Tab-separated table of C-alpha atoms in Angstrom:
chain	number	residue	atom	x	y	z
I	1	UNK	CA	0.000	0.000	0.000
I	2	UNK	CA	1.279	4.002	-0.814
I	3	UNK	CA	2.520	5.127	2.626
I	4	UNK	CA	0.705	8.603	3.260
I	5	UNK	CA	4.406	9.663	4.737
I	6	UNK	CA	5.586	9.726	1.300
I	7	UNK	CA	3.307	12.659	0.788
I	8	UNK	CA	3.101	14.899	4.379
I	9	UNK	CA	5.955	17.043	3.044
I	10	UNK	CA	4.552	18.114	-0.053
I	11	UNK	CA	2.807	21.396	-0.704
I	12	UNK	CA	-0.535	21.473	-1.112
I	13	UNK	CA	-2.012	23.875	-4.321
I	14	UNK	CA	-5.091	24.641	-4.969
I	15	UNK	CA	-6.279	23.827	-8.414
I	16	UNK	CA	-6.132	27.127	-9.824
I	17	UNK	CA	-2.514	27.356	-9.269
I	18	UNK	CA	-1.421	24.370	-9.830
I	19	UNK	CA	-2.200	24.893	-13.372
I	20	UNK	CA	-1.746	28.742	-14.207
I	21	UNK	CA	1.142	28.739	-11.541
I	22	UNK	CA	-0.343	31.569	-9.557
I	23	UNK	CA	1.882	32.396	-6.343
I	24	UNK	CA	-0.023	31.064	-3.194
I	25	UNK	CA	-1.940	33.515	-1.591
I	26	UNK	CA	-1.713	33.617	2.297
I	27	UNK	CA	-4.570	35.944	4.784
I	28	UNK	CA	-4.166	38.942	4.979
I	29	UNK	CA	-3.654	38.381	9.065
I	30	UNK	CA	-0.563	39.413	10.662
I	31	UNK	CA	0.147	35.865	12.298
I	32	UNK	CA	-0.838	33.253	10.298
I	33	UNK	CA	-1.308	29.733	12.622
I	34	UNK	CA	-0.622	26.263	11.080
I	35	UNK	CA	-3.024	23.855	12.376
I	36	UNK	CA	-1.995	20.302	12.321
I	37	UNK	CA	-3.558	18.730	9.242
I	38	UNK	CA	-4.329	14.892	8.950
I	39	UNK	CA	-2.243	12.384	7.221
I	40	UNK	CA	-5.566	11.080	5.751
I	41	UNK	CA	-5.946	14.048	3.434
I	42	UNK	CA	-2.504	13.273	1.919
I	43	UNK	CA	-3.364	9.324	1.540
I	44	UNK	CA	-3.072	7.232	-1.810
I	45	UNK	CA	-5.220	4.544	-2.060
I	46	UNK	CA	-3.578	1.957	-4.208
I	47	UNK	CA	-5.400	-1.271	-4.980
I	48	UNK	CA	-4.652	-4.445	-3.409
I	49	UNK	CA	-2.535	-4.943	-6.649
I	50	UNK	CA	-0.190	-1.964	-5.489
I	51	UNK	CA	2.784	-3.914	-5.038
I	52	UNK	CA	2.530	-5.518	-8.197
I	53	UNK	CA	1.610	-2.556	-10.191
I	54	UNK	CA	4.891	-1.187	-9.430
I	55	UNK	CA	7.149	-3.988	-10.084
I	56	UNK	CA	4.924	-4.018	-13.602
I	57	UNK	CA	5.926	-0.608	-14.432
I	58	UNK	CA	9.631	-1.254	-13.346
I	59	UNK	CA	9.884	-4.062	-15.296
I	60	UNK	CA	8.242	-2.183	-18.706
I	61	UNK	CA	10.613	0.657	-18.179
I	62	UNK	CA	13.653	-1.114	-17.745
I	63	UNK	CA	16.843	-0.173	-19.139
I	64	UNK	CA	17.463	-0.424	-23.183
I	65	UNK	CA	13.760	-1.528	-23.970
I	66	UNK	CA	10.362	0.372	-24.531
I	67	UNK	CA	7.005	-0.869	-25.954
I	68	UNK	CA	5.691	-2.457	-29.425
I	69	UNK	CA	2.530	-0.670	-30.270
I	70	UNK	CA	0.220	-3.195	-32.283
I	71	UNK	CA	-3.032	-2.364	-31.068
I	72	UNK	CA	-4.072	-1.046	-34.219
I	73	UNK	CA	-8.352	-1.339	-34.781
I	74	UNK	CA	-8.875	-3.768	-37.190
I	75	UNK	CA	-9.990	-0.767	-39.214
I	76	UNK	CA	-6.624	1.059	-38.682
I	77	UNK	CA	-4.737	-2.495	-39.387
I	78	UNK	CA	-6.507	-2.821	-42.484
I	79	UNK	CA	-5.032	0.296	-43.627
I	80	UNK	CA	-1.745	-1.045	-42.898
I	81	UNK	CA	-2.532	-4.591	-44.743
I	82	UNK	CA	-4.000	-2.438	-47.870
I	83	UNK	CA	-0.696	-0.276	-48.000
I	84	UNK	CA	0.740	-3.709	-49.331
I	85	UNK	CA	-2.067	-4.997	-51.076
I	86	UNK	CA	-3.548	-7.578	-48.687
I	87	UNK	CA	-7.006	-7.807	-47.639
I	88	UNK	CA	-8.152	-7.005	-43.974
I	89	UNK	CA	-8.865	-10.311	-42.853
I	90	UNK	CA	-8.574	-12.122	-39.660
I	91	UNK	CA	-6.261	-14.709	-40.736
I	92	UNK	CA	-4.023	-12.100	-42.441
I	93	UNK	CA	-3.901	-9.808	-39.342
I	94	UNK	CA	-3.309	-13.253	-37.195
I	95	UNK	CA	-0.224	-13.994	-39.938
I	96	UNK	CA	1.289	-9.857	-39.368
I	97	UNK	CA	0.725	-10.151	-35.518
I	98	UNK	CA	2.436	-13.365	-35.432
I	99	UNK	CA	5.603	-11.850	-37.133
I	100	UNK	CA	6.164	-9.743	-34.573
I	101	UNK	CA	5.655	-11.584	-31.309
I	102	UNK	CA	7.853	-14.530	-32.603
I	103	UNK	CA	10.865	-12.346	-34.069
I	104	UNK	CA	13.560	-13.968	-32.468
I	105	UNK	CA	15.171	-12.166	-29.588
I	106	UNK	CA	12.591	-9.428	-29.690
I	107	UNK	CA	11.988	-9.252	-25.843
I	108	UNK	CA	16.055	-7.601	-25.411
I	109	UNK	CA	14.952	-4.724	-26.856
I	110	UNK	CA	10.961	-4.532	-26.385
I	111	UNK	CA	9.614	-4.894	-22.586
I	112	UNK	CA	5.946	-4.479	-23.855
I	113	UNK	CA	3.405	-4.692	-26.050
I	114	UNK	CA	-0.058	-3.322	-26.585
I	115	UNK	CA	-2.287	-5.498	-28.142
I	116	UNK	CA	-5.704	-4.903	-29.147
I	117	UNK	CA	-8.338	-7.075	-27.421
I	118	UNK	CA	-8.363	-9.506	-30.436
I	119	UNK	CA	-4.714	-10.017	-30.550
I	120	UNK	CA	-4.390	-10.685	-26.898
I	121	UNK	CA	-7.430	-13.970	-27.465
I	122	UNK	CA	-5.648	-14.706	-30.155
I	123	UNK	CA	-3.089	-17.679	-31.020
I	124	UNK	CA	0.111	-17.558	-33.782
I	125	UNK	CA	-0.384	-19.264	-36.883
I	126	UNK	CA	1.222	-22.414	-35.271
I	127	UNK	CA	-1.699	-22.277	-32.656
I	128	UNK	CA	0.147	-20.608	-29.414
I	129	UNK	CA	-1.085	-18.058	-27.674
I	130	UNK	CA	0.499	-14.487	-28.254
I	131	UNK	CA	0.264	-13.860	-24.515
I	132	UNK	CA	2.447	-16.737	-23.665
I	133	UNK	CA	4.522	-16.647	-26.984
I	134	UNK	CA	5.236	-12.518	-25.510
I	135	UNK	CA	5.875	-13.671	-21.841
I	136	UNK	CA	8.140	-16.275	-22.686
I	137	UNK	CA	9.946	-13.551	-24.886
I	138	UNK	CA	10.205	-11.792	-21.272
I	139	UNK	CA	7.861	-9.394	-22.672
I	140	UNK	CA	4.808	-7.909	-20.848
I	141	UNK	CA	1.399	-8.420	-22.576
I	142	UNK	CA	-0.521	-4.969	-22.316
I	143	UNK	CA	-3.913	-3.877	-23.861
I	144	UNK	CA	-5.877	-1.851	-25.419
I	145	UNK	CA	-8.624	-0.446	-23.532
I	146	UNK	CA	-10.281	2.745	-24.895
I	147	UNK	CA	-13.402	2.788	-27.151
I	148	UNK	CA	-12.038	5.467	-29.540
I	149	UNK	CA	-12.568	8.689	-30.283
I	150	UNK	CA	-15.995	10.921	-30.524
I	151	UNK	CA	-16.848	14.560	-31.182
I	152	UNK	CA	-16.863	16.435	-28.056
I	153	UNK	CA	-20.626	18.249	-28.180
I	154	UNK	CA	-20.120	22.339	-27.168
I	155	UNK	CA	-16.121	22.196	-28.437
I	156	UNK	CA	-14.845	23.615	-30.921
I	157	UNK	CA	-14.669	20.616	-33.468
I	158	UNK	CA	-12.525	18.663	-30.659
I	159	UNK	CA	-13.556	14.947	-29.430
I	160	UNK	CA	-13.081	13.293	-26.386
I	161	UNK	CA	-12.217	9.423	-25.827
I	162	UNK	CA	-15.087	7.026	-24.788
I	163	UNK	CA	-14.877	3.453	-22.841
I	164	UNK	CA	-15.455	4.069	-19.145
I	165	UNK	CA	-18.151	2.012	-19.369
I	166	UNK	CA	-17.909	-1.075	-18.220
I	167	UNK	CA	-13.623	-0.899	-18.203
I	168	UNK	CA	-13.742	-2.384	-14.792
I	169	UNK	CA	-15.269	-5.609	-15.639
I	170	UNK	CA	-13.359	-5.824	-19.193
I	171	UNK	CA	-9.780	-4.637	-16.859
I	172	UNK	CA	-10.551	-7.692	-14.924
I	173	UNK	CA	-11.007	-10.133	-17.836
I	174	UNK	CA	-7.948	-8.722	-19.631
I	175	UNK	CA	-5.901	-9.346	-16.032
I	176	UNK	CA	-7.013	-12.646	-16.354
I	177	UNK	CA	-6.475	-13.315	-19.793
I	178	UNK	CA	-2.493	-12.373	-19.036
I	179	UNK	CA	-2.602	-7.983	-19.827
I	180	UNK	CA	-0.497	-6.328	-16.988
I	181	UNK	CA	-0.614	-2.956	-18.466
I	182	UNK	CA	-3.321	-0.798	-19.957
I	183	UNK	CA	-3.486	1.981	-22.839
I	184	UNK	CA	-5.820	4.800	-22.991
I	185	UNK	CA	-5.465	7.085	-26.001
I	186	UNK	CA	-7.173	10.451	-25.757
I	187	UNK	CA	-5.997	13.622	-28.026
I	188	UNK	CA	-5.577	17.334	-27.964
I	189	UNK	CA	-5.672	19.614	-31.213
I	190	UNK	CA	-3.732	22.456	-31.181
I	191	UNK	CA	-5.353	24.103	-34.463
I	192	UNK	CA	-8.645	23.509	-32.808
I	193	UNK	CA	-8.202	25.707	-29.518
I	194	UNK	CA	-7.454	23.490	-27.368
I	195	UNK	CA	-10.780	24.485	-25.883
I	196	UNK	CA	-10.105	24.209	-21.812
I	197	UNK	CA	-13.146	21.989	-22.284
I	198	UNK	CA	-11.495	19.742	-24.555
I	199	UNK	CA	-8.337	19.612	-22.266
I	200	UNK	CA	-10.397	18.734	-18.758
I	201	UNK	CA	-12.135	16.417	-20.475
I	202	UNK	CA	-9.079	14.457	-21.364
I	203	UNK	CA	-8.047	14.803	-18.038
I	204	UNK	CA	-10.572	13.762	-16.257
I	205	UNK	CA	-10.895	10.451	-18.437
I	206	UNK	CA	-7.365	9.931	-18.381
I	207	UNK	CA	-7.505	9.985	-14.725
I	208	UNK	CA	-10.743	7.554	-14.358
I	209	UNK	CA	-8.862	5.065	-16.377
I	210	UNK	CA	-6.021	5.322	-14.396
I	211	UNK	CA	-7.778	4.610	-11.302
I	212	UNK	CA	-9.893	1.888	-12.513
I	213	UNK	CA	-7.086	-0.042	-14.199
I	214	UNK	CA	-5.147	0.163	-10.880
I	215	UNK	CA	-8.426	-1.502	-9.197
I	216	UNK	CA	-7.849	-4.226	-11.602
I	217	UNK	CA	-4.182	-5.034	-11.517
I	218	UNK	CA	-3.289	-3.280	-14.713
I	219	UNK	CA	-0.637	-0.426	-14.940
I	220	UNK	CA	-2.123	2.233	-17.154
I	221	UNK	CA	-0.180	4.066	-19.877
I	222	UNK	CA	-1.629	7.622	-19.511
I	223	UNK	CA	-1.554	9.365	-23.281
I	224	UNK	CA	-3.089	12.627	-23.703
I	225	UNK	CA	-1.338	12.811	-27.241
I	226	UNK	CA	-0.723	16.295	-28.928
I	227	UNK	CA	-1.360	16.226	-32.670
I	228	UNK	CA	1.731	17.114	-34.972
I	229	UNK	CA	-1.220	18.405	-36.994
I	230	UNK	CA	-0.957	22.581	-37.620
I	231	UNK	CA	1.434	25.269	-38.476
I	232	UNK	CA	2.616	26.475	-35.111
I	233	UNK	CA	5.804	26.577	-33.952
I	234	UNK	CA	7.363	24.387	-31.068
I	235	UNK	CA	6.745	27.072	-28.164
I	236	UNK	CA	3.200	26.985	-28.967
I	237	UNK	CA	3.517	23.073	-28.467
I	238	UNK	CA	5.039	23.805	-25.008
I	239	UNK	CA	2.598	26.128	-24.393
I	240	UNK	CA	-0.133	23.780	-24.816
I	241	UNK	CA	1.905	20.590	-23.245
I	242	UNK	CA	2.186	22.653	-20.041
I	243	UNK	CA	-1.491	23.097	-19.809
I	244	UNK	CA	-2.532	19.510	-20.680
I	245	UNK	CA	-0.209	18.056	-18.150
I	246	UNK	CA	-0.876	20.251	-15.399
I	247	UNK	CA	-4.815	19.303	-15.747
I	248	UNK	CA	-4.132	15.801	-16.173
I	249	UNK	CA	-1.946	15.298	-13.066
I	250	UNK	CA	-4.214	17.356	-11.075
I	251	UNK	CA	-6.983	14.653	-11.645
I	252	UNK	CA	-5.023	11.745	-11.389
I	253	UNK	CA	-4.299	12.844	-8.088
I	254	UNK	CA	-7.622	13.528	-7.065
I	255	UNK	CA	-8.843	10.296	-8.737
I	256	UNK	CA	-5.744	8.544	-6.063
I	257	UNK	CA	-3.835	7.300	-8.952
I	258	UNK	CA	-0.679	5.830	-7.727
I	259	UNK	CA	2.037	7.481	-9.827
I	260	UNK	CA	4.790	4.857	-8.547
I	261	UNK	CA	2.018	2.568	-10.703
I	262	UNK	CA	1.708	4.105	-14.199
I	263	UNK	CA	3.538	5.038	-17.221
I	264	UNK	CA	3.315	8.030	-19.480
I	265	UNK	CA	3.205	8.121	-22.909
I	266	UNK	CA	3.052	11.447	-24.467
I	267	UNK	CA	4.559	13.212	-27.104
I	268	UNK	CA	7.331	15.147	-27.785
I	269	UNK	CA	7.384	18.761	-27.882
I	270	UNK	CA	8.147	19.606	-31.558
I	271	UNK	CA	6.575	22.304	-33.938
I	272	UNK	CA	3.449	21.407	-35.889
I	273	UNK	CA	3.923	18.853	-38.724
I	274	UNK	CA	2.893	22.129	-41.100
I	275	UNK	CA	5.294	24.581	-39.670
I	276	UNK	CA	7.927	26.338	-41.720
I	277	UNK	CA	10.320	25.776	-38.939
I	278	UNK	CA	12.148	22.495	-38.086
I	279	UNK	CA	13.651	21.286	-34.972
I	280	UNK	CA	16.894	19.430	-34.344
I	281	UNK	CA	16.687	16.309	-32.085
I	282	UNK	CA	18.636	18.824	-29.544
I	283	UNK	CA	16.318	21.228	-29.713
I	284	UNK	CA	13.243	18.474	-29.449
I	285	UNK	CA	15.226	17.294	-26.386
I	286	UNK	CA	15.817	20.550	-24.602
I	287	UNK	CA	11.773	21.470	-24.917
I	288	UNK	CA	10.476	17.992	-24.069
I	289	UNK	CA	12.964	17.621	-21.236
I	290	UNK	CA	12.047	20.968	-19.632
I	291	UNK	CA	8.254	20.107	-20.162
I	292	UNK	CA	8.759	17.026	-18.272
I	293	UNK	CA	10.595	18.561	-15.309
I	294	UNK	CA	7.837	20.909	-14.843
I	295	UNK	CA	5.330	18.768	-14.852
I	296	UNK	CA	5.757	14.685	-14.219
I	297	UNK	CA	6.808	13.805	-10.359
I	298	UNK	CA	9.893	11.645	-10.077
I	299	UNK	CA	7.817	8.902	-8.829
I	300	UNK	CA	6.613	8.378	-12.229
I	301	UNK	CA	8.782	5.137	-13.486
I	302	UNK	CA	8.873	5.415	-17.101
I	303	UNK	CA	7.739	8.290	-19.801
I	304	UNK	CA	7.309	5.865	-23.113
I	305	UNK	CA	7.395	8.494	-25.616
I	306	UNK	CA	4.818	7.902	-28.968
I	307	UNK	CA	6.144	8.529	-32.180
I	308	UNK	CA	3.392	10.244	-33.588
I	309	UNK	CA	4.045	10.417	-37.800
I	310	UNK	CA	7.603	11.043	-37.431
I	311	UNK	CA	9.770	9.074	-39.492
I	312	UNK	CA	11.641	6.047	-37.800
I	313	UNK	CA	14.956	7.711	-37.743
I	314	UNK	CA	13.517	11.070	-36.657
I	315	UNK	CA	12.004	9.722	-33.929
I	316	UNK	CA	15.004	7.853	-32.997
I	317	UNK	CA	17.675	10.664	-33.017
I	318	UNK	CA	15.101	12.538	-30.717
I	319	UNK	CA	14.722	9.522	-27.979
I	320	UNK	CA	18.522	9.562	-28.097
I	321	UNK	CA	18.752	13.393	-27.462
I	322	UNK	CA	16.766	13.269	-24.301
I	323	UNK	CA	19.387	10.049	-23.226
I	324	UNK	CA	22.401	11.832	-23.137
I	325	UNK	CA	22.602	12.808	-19.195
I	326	UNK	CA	20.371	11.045	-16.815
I	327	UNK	CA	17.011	11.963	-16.090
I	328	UNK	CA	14.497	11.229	-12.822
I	329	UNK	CA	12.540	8.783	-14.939
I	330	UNK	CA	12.539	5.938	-17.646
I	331	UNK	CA	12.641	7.356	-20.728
I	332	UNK	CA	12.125	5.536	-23.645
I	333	UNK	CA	10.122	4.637	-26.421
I	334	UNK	CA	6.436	3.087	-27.350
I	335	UNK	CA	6.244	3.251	-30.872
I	336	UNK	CA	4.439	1.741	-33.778
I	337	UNK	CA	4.793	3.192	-36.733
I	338	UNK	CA	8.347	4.066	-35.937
I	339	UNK	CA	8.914	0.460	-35.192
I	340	UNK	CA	6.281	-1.358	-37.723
I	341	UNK	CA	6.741	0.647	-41.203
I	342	UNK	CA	9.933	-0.613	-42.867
I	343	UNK	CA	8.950	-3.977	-40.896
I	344	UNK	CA	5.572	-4.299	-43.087
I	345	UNK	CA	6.575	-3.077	-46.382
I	346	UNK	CA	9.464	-5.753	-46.397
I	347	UNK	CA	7.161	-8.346	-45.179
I	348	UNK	CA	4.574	-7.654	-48.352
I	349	UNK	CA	2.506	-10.337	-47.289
I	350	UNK	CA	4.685	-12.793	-48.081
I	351	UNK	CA	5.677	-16.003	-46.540
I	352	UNK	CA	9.005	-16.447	-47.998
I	353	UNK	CA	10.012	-12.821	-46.500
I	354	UNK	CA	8.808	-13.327	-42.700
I	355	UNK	CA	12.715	-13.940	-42.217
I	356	UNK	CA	13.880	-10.597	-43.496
I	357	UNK	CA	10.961	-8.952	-42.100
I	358	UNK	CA	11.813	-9.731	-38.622
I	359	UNK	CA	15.170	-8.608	-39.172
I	360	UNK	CA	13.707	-5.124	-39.949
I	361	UNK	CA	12.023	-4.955	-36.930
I	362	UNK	CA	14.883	-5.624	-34.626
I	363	UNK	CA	16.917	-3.340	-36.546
I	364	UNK	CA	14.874	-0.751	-35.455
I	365	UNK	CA	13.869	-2.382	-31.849
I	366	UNK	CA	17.479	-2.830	-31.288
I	367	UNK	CA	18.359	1.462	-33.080
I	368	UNK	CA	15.456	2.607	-30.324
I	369	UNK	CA	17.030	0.248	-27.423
I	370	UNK	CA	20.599	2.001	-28.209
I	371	UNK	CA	18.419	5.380	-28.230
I	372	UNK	CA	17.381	5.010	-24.686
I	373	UNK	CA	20.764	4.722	-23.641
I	374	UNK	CA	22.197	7.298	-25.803
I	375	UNK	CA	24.130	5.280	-27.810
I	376	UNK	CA	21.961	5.469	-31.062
I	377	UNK	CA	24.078	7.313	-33.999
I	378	UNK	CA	21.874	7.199	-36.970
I	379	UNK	CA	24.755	5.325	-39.255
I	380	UNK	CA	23.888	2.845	-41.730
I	381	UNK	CA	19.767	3.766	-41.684
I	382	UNK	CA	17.871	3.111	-44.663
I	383	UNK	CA	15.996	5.915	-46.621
I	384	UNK	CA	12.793	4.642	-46.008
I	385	UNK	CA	13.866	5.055	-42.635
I	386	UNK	CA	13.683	8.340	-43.109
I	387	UNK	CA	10.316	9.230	-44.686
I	388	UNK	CA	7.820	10.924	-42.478
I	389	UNK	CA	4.729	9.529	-41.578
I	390	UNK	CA	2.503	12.238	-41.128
I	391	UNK	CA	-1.201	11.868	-42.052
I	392	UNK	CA	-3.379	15.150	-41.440
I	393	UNK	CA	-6.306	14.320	-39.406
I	394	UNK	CA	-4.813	10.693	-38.275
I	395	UNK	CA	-7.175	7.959	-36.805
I	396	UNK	CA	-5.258	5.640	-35.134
């Protein structure tokens, strides 16, 4: 259980401060007198899953590893089949999904990976289960639990993320079914506003997640993701960044999230995917870093970074900037496209090419597990390693 000692020294803020960073305002008295305050106030209640929820997250944000994001929608993964001419079928997402749970020696550079609920009742083509083919890969099975995105009614042509629903009940199944980590994917538009409307809402689902997959025995992987989409430049990013995380912690703490039991995965600060002005992986680095110490408590164990449309090199040359002096927390990678792209165009459908395929992806497993320790130098990288991945208006 979270001892409430951890938390009698902190400073309490009131909301409105916490996220406009207002200086504290005292009476106006000429003595002011501390009364003794409870330790109860301060108290986290963490499930009866608490210890293991933190040994979880340790073990997902260990050193040189990050996540494998597969948990396409069948939709979204049919897109990805089409791209190389295959039908979206069950049996042909089954044969891609199998590919990358069984590439040999995956599990030194990946420590997780998100499935989507049919991928994590599914078996390999040879009739194993891709929970236990993952596990036995010392990888830990995590899942997809959000319902998608919706428009947000009185925004200004934002949405909000739906599937609170019924998560407790569907957390526990997933538990047993061998998930020890969740995802919850909510976004914020930057062209768009963000309306503080669209940004509380977030939050506040964010945090409800949170606490409800701790209930459960799942870690949750908080993402309020910031499109790439506009022309702004990177200190409107921050700008924005700031806000969303302030709100979001604020919740998550009054929800009694456990932060020693969850994972971020946001993005990083960079300009718009439209703007006229380009960032260097430094530059990324020094924005996303000073976001971070602003705004994410050392408790949290790992910030698993999304990848967002950049191109698999770009994304890896900006992990590797944040990894050259240690930080307070984890930080790594939890990519898909960045991991997936060269991986599926080599693969082509093909049976004959599973081989090379897998080779791709640990290429690029192995270039991001070098990138988290700041060892990644970009040599040797292919050019369709290089090619953005952008998509305006992106539904994942």
């Amino acid at each position: 259980m979270a001892s409430a000692s951890l938390l009698k020294s902190s400073l309490v803020l009131n909301k409105s401060e916490f996220v406009k960073g207002q200086p504290l305002r005292h009476p106006s008295a000429v003595v002011v007198r501390c009364q003794p305050v409870s330790t109860s106030a301060f108290t986290v209640r963490a499930s009866s899953y608490a210890d293991e929820l933190v040994k979880t997250a340790k073990t997902v944000a260990s050193p040189g590893r990050g996540i494998l994001a597969m948990d396409e929608s069948n939709a979204t993964c049919g897109k990805r089949l089409a791209s190389i001419g295959l039908e979206n079928t069950e049996a042909n997402r089954q044969a891609y999904r199998t590919l990358l749970v069984t590439a040999p020696g995956l599990g030194q550079y990946i420590s997780g990976a998100i499935l989507f609920e049919e991928t994590l009742y599914q078996s390999t083509i040879d009739g194993k289960k891709m929970v236990d083919v993952l596990v036995e890969q010392g990888i830990v099975p995590g899942i997809k639990v959000d319902k998608g995105l919706v428009p947000l009614a009185g925004s200004n042509n934002e949405s909000w993320c739906q599937g609170l629903d019924g998560l407790a009940s569907r957390s526990a199944a997933y538990y047993q079914q061998g998930a020890r980590f969740a995802k919850w994917r909510t976004v914020v538009s930057i062209p768009n506003g963000p309306s503080a409307l669209a940004v509380k809402e977030a939050a506040w689902g964010l945090a409800r997640y949170a606490a409800i997959s701790q209930d459960n025995g799942l870690v949750p992987i908080v993402e309020p993701e910031i499109l790439l989409d506009g022309e702004h430049g990177i200190d409107r990013t921050f700008e924005v960044a700031q806000k969303v995380w302030a709100e979001v912690f604020f919740y998550l703490a009054e929800n009694n999230v456990m932060f020693e039991g969850i994972l971020l995965k946001p993005s990083m600060v960079t300009p718009g995917a439209e703007s006229k002005d380009k960032a260097t992986p430094e530059q990324v680095a020094e924005y996303t870093l000073n976001l971070l110490k602003r705004r994410i408590p050392p408790a949290v164990p790992g910030i698993m970074f999304l990848s967002g449309g950049q191109s698999e090199v770009e994304a890896t040359l900006n992990l590797n900037a944040m990894n050259q002096a240690p930080n307070p927390w984890h930080v790594s990678f939890s990519y898909a496209r960045a991991l997936q792209n060269t991986c599926l165009k080599t693969w082509g459908g093909r049976p004959e090419n599973v081989k090379a395929a897998q080779d791709t992806l640990l290429v690029r497993a192995k270039a991001n597990s070098l990138a988290q320790l700041g060892k990644y130098t970009g040599e040797g990288e292919s050019e369709d390693a290089k090619k953005g991945m952008f998509v305006k208006g992106y539904v994942y």
